[in-house]
Short mmCIF file of C-alpha atoms and ligand atoms in Angstrom, two decimals:
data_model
loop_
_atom_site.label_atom_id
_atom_site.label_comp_id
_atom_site.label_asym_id
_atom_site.label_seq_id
_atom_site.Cartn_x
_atom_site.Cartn_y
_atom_site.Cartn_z
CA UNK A 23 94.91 -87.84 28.88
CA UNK A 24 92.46 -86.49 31.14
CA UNK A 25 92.21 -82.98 29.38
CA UNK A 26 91.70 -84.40 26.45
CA UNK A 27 88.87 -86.28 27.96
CA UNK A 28 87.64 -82.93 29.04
CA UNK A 29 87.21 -81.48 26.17
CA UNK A 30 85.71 -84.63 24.56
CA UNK A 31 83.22 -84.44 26.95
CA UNK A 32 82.27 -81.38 26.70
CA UNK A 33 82.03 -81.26 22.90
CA UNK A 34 79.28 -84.50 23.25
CA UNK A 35 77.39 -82.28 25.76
CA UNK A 36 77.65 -79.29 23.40
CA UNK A 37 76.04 -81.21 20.47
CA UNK A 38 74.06 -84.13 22.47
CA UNK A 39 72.42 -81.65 25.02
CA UNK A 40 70.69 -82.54 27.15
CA UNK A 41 72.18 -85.64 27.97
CA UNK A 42 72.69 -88.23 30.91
CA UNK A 43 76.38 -88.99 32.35
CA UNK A 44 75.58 -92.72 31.53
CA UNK A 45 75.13 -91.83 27.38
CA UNK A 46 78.00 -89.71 27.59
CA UNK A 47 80.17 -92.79 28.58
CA UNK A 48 78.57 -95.03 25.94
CA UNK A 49 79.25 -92.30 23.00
CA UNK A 50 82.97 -91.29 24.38
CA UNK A 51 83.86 -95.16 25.84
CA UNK A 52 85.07 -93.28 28.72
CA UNK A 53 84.33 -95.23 32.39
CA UNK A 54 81.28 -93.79 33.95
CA UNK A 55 83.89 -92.96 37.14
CA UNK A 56 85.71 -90.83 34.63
CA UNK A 57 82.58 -89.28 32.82
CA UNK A 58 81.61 -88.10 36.34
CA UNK A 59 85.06 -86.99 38.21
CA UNK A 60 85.21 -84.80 34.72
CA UNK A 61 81.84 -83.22 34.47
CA UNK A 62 82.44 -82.26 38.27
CA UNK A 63 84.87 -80.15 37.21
CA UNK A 64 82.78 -78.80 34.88
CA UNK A 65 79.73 -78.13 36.79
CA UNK A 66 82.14 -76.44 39.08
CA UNK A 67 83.65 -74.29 36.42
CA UNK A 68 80.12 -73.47 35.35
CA UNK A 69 80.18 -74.43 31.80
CA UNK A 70 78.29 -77.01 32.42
CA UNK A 71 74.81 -77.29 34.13
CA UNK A 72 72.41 -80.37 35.27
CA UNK A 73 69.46 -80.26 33.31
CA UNK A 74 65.99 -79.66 35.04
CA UNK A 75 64.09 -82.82 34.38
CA UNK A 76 60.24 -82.57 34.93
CA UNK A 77 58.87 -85.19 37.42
CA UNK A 78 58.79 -88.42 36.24
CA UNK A 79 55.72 -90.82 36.06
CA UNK A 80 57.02 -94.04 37.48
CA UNK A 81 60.73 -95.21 37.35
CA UNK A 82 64.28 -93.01 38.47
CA UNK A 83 64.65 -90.56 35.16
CA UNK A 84 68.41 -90.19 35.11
CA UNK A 85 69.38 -86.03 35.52
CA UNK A 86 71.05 -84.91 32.25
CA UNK A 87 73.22 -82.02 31.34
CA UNK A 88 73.31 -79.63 29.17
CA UNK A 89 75.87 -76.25 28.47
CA UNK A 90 75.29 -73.87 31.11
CA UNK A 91 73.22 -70.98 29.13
CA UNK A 92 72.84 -68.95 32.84
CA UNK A 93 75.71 -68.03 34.32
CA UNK A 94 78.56 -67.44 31.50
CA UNK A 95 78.51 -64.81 29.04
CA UNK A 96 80.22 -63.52 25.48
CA UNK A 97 80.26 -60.70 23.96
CA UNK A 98 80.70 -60.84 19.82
CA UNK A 99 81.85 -57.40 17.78
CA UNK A 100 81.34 -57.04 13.94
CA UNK A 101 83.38 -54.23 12.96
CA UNK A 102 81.65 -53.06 10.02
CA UNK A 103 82.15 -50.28 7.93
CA UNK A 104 79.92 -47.65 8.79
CA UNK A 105 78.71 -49.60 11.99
CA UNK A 106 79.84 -51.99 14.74
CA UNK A 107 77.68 -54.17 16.08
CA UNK A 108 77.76 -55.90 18.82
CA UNK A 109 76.09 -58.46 20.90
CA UNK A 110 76.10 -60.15 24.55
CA UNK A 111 75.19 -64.21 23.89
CA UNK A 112 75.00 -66.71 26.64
CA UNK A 113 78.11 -70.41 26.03
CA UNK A 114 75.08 -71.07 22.86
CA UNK A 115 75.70 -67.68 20.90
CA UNK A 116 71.92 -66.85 21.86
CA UNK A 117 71.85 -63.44 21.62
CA UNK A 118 71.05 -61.70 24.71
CA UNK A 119 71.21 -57.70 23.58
CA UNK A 120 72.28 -56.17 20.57
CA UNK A 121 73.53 -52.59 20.07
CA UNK A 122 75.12 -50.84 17.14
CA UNK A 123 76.65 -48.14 16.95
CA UNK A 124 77.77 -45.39 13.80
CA UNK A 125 82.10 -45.55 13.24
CA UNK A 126 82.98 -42.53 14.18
CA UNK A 127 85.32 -41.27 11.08
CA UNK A 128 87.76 -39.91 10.66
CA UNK A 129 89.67 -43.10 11.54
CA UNK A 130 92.88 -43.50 13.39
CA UNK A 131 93.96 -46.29 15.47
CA UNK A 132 93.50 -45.16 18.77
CA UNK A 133 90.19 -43.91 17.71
CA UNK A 134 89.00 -47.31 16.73
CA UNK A 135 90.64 -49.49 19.38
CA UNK A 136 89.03 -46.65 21.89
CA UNK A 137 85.82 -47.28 20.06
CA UNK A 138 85.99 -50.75 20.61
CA UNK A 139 87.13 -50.98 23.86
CA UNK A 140 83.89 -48.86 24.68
CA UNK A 141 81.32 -50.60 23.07
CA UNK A 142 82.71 -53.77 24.97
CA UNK A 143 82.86 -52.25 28.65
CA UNK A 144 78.95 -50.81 27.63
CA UNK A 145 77.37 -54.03 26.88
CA UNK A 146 78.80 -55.37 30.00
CA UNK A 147 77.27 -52.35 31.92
CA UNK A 148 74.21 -52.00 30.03
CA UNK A 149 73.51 -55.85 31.29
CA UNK A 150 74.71 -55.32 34.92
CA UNK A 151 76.83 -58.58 34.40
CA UNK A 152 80.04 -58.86 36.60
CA UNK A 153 83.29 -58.87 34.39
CA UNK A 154 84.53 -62.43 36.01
CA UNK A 155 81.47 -64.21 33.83
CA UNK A 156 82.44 -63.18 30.91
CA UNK A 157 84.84 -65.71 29.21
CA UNK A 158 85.93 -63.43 26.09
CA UNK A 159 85.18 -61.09 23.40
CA UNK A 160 85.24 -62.17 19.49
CA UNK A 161 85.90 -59.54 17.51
CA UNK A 162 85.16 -59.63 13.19
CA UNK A 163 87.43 -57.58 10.90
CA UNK A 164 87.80 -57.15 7.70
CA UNK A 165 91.05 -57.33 5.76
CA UNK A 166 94.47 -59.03 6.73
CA UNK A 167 94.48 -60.53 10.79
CA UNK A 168 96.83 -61.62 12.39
CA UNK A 169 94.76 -64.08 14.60
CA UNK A 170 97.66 -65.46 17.19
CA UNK A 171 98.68 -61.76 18.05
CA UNK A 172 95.22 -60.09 17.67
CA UNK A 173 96.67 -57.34 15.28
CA UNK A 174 94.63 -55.98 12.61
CA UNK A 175 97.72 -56.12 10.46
CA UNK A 176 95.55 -54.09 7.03
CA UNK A 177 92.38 -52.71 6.88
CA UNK A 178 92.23 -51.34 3.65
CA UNK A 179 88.43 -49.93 4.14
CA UNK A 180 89.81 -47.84 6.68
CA UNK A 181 93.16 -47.03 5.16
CA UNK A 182 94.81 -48.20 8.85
CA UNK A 183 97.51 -50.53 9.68
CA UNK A 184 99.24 -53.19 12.28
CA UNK A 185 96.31 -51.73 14.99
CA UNK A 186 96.92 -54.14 17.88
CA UNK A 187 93.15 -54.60 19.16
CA UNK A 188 93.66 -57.76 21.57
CA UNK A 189 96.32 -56.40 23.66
CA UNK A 190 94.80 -53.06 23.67
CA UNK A 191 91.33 -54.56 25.04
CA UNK A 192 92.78 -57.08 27.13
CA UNK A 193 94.91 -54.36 29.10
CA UNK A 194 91.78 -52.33 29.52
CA UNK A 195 89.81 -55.04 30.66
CA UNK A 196 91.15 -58.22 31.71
CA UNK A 197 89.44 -60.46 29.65
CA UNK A 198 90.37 -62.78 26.96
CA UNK A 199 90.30 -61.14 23.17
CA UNK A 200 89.85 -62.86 19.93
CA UNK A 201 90.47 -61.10 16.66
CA UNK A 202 89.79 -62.74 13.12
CA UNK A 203 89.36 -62.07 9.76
CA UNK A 204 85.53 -61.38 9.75
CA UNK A 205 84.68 -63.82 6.67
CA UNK A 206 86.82 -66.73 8.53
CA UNK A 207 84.40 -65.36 11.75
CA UNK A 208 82.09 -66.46 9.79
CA UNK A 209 83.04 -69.26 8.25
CA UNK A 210 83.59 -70.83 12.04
CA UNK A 211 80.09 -69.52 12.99
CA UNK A 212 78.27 -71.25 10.12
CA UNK A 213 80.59 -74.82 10.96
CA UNK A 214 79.17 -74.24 14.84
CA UNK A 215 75.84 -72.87 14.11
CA UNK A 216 74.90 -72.80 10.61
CA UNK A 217 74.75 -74.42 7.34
CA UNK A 218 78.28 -75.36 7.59
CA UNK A 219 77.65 -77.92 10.84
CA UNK A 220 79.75 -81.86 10.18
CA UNK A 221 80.87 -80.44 6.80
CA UNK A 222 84.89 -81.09 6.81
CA UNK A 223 85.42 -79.01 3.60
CA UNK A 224 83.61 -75.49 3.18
CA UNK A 225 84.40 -72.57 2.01
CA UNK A 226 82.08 -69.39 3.40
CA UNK A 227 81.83 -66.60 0.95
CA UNK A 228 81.29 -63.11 2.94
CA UNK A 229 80.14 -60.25 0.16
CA UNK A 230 80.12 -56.91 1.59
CA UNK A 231 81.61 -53.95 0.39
CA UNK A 232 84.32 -56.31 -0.29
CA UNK A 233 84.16 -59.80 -0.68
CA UNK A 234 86.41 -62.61 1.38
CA UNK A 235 85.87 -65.94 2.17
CA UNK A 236 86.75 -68.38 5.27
CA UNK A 237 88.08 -71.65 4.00
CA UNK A 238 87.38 -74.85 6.72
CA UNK A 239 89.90 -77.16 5.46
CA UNK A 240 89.82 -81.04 7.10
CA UNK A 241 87.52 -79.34 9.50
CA UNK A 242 89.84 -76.62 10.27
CA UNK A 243 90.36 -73.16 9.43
CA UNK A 244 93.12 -72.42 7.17
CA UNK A 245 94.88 -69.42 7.86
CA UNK A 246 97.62 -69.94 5.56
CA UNK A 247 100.98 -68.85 6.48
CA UNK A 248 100.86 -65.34 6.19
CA UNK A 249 97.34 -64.77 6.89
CA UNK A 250 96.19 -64.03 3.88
CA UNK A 251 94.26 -67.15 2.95
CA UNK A 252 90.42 -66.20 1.68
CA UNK A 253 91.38 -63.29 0.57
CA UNK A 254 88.88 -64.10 -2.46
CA UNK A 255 88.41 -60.20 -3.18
CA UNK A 256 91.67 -59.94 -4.02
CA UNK A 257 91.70 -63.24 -6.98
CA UNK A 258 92.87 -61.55 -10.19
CA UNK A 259 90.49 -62.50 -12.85
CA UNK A 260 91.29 -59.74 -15.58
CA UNK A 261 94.79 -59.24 -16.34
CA UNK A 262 93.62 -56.11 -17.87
CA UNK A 263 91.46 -54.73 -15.28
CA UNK A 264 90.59 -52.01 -13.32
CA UNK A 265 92.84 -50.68 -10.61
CA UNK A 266 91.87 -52.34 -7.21
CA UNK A 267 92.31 -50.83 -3.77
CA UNK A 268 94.91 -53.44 -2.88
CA UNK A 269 97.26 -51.60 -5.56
CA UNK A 270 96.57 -54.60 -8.15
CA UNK A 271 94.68 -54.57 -10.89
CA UNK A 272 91.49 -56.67 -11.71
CA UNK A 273 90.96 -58.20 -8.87
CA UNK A 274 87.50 -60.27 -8.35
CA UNK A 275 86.34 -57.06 -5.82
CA UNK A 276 86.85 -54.78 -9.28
CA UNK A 277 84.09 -56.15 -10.90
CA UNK A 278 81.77 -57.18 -8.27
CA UNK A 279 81.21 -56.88 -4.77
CA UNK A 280 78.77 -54.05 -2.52
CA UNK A 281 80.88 -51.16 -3.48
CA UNK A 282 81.30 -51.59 -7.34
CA UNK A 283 77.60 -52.61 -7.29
CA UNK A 284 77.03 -49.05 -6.03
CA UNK A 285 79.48 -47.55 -8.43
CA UNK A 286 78.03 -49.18 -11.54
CA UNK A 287 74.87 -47.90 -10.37
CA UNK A 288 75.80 -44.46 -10.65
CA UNK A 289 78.00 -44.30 -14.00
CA UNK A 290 74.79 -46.27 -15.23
CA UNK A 291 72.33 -43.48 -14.59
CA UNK A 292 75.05 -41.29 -15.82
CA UNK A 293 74.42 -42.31 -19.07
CA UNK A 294 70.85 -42.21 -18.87
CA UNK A 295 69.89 -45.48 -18.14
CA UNK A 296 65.99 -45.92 -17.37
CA UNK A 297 65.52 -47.88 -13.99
CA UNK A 298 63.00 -47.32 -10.61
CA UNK A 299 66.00 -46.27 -9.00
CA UNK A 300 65.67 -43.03 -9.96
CA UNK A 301 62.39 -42.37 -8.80
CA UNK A 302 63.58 -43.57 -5.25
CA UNK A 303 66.95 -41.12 -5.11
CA UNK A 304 65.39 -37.80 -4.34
CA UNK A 305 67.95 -36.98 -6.62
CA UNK A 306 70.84 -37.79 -4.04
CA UNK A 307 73.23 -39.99 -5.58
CA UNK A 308 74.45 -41.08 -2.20
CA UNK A 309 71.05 -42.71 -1.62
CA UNK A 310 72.14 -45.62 -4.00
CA UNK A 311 72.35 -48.87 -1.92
CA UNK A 312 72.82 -52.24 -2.19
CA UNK A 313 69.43 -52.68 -0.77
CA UNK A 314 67.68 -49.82 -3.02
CA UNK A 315 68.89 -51.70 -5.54
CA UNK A 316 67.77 -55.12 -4.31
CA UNK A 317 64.07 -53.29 -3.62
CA UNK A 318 64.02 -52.56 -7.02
CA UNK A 319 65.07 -55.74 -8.56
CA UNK A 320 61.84 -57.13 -6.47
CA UNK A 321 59.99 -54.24 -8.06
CA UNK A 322 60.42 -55.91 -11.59
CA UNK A 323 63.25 -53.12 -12.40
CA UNK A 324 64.85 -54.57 -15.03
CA UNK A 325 68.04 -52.55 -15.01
CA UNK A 326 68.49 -53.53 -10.71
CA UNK A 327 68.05 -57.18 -12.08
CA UNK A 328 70.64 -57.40 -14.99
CA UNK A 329 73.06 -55.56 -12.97
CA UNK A 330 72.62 -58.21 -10.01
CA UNK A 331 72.86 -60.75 -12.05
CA UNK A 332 76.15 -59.53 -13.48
CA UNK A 333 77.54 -59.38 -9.86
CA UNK A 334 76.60 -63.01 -9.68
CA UNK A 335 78.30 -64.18 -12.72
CA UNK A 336 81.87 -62.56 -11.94
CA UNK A 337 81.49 -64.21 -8.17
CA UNK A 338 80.22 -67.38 -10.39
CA UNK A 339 84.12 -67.02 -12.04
CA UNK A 340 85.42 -66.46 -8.54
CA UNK A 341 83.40 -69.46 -7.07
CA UNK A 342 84.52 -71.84 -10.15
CA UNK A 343 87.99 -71.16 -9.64
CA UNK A 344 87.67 -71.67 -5.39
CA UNK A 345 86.11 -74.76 -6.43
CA UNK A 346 88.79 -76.03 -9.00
CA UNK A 347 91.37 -75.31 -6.48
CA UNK A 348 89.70 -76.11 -2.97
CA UNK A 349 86.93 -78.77 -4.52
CA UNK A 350 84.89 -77.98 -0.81
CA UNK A 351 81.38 -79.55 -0.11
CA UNK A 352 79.79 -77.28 -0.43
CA UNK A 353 79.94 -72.75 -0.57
CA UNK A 354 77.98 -70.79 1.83
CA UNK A 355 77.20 -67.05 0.40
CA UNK A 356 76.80 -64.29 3.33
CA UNK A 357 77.21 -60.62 3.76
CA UNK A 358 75.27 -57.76 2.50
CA UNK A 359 74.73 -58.61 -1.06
CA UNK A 360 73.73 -62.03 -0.50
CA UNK A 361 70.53 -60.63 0.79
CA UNK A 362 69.37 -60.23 -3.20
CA UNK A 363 70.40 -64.27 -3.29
CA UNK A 364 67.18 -64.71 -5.29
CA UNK A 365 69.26 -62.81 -8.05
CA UNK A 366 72.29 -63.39 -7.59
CA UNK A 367 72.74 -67.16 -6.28
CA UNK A 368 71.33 -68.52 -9.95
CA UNK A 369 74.01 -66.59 -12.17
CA UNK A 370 76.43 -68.23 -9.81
CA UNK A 371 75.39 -71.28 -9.80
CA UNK A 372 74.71 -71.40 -13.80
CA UNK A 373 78.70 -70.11 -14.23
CA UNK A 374 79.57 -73.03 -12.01
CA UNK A 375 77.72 -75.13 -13.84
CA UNK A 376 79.12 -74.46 -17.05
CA UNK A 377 82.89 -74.39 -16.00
CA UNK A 378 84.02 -76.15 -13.16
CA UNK A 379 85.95 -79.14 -13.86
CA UNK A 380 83.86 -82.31 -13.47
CA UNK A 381 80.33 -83.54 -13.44
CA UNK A 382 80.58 -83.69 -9.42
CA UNK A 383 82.15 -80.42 -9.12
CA UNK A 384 79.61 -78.37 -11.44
CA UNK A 385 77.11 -79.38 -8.89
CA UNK A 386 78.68 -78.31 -5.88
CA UNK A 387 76.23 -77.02 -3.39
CA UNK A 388 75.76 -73.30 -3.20
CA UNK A 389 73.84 -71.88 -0.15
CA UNK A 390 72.68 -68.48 1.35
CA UNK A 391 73.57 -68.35 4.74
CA UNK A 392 70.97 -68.27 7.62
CA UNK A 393 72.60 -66.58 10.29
CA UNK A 394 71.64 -63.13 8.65
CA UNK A 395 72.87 -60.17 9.72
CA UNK A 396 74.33 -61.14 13.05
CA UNK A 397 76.60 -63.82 11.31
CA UNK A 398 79.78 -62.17 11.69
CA UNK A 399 78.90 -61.24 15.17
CA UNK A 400 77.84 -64.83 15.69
CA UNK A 401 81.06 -65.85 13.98
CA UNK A 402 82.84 -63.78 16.36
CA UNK A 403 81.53 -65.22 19.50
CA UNK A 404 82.35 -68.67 18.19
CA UNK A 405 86.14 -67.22 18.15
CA UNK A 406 86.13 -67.42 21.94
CA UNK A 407 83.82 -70.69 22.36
CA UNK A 408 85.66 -72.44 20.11
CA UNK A 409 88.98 -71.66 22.53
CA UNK A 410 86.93 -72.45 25.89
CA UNK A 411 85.99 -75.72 24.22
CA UNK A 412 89.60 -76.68 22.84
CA UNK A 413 91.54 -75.32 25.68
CA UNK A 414 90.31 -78.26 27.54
CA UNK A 415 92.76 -80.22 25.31
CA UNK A 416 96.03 -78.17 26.21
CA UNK A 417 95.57 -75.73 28.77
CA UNK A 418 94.90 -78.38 31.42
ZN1 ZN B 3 92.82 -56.36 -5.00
#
C-alpha cells in the first residue's frame, strides 16, 4: 500500500505545487503521519523539495513543497531526420540547454547508436553535471519501437532495422534509457505538458516527413500489441494509389505529409506552374521546403496555398476516419507541417465536418500543438518522468 501512496503523493505535488503536507492529506485522505513519513522519503531521494516561503506577516505560514527543479536532471533526444536534438531539462521538462546536431549519413546502426550515445555523454559534460543526478534519457524515434526492449525495431527514413538503442546506451553509461515512437513521445508530452493535460481520450497527430500519431486511450498510451498502433502514415486511403515506402500502396503518407509536400512542389514547377517559389530557389530544386513553401503561402502565393490546403484535406480523410474509429476528445496536430496550421488546420477541420459520423463527432476539437519544436524532445523527457513517477507504484 505504501508505494502506491508514494506515488499518489507525488503526482498531487507534481500538479498542486507548491503545496503544504496538511492539503496533501486532505486531497489524497491519507493521515498526515503518513503524508509526512512518505514525503521524507522523498525529500531524501531528492525529487522532492520544501518550498521557500517568504516571511510571513503575522501567523505560522505552513512550508510547502514543490518537485525538486535543482538537483535532478533529464536529458530528452529527438532523433530527427537530418538532425537530433537534444536537451538537458530539470524533474519539470524546463529546458536547461539545447544542442543539435547534423545526422551524420550514411547511416548504419552502430553509426547512429554511436551518435547517440555521444550527444548524450556531451550534454552531460557540456553542463558539468555528475552522471548519478541524472535519472534517464528519453529518446523520440520515428517508425516501429519496441518500447519494453528499447529496440528501434524499423526506421524506414533511414532504411535500418531491430537497432537496439537502450541497451546500447545503458551499457555505455549506466543510466536508465527510454525509447518510443516519437509521435506517442509526443502524445505523452502534450497529456503532461500540453494541450492534451486531464483529457482521457486524445489522439496527437505528429506531421513530419511522415506523419504518425500517439493515441492516449482511457488515459493511457496504446501501444497495441505489436507496436504498431498510430501508425496513421501508413492508413490506406486509395486502393489505387501510389506506391508507399512501407511497400503498400496509397497509404495516407502518399498523398500528404512533409515529403510529398516537397515532391508535389517540384513536379508542379515541372510543368510550369507560376508560384513565388520560384523566385526564392536560386534555381536549386533542393531549396524547396516545407517552410519556403509555408513563407510563400503567407506571401499571398496562391499556388503554396492550394497545395497546403490539399495536404490538409487528405489528413482531414485521415483525421475523419481516426475519429470514426477512436471517437477521442479531442486531436492535437504537431510536427513540421503543422507550423502552416493557419492553412492547413481549416481544410481539416471542414473534411471533418462534412464526414464524420455524428453531429458531436463533426465537431471534434482540432488543435495545433504548443510545445513547438521541442515537443518531441519534451515528449521524450516525459518517457523517463512518467517512469520515476509510476515506479513509485511497483518498484517499491
Ligand atoms: Zn505505407
Amino acid at each position: 500500500m505504501k508505494s502506491i501512496n508514494k506515488s499518489i503523493i507525488l503526482n498531487t505535488i507534481r500538479v498542486h505545487s507548491p503545496i503544504s503536507r496538511s492539503e496533501i492529506a486532505k486531497k489524497t485522505s491519507l493521515t498526515p503521519p503518513t503524508v509526512t513519513n512518505i514525503v521524507a522519503e522523498l525529500i531524501k531521494s531528492k525529487i522532492v523539495r520544501e518550498f521557500d516561503v517568504g516571511v510571513s506577516s503575522g501567523g505560522r505560514k505552513p512550508i510547502l513543497l514543490t518537485i525538486n527543479e535543482r538537483d535532478l536532471f533529464i536529458v530528452g533526444i529527438d532523433v530527427g531526420d537530418k538532425s537530433v536534438r537534444a536537451s538537458l531539462t530539470n524533474l519539470n521538462a524546463k529546458n536547461l540547454f539545447k544542442m543539435e546536431v547534423s545526422m551524420p549519413y550514411p547511416l548504419t546502426n552502430q553509426v547512429l547508436l554511436e551518435t547517440l550515445h555521444q550527444i548524450a555523454e556531451q550534454i552531460i559534460i557540456l553542463n558539468k553535471i555528475e552522471r548519478s543526478k541524472v535519472l534517464g534519457i528519453g529518446i523520440g524515434m520515428h517508425g516501429i519501437v519496441d518500447y519494453k526492449n528499447g529496440v528501434a525495431i524499423f526506421a524506414p527514413n533511414f532504411n535500418l532495422k531491430n537497432i537496439p538503442i537502450k541497451s546500447y546506451i545503458e551499457n555505455h553509461m549506466e543510466i536508465p534509457v527510454y525509447v518510443e515512437n516519437d509521435a506517442r513521445a509526443l502524445a505523452l508530452g502534450e497529456t503532461w505538458f500540453g494541450k492534451g493535460q486531464g483529457i482521457e481520450n486524445l489522439i496527437c497527430i505528429n506531421i513530419g516527413v511522415g506523419i504518425g500519431a500517439g493515441i492516449i486511450y482511457n488515459n493511457e498510451l496504446f501501444r497495441g500489441e505489436y507496436n504498431i498502433a498510430g501508425e496513421f502514415g501508413h492508413m490506406i486511403i486509395d486502393l489505387n494509389g501510389k506506391l508507399c515506402s512501407c511497400g503498400s500502396y496509397g497509404c495516407l503518407q502518399t498523398v500528404a505529409g512533409g515529403g510529398v509536400l516537397t515532391e508535389k512542389v517540384v513536379n508542379g514547377l515541372k510543368l510550369g506552374r507560376k508560384t513565388l517559389i520560384i523566385e526564392k530557389l536560386n534555381g536549386n530544386m533542393e531549396n524547396i521546403t516545407g517552410e519556403l513553401i509555408h513563407q510563400c503561402a503567407l506571401q499571398g502565393d496562391e499556388y503554396s496555398i492550394k497545395i497546403l490546403a490539399e495536404t490538409g484535406r487528405y489528413i482531414g480523410v485521415g483525421v475523419t476516419n481516426l475519429i470514426n474509429l477512436i471517437n477521442p476528445a479531442r486531436i492535437i496536430i504537431g510536427g513540421g507541417v503543422s507550423k502552416s496550421d493557419e492553412f492547413i488546420l481549416g481544410p481539416i477541420r471542414e473534411v471533418v465536418q462534412q464526414r464524420a459520423l455524428t453531429e458531436e463527432a463533426r465537431n471534434t476539437e482540432i488543435v495545433k500543438s504548443e510545445l513547438g519544436e521541442d515537443g518531441t524532445v519534451i515528449g521524450a523527457v516525459t518517457l523517463v518522468l512518467k517512469d520515476i513517477f509510476s515506479t513509485m507504484v511497483s518498484a517499491r
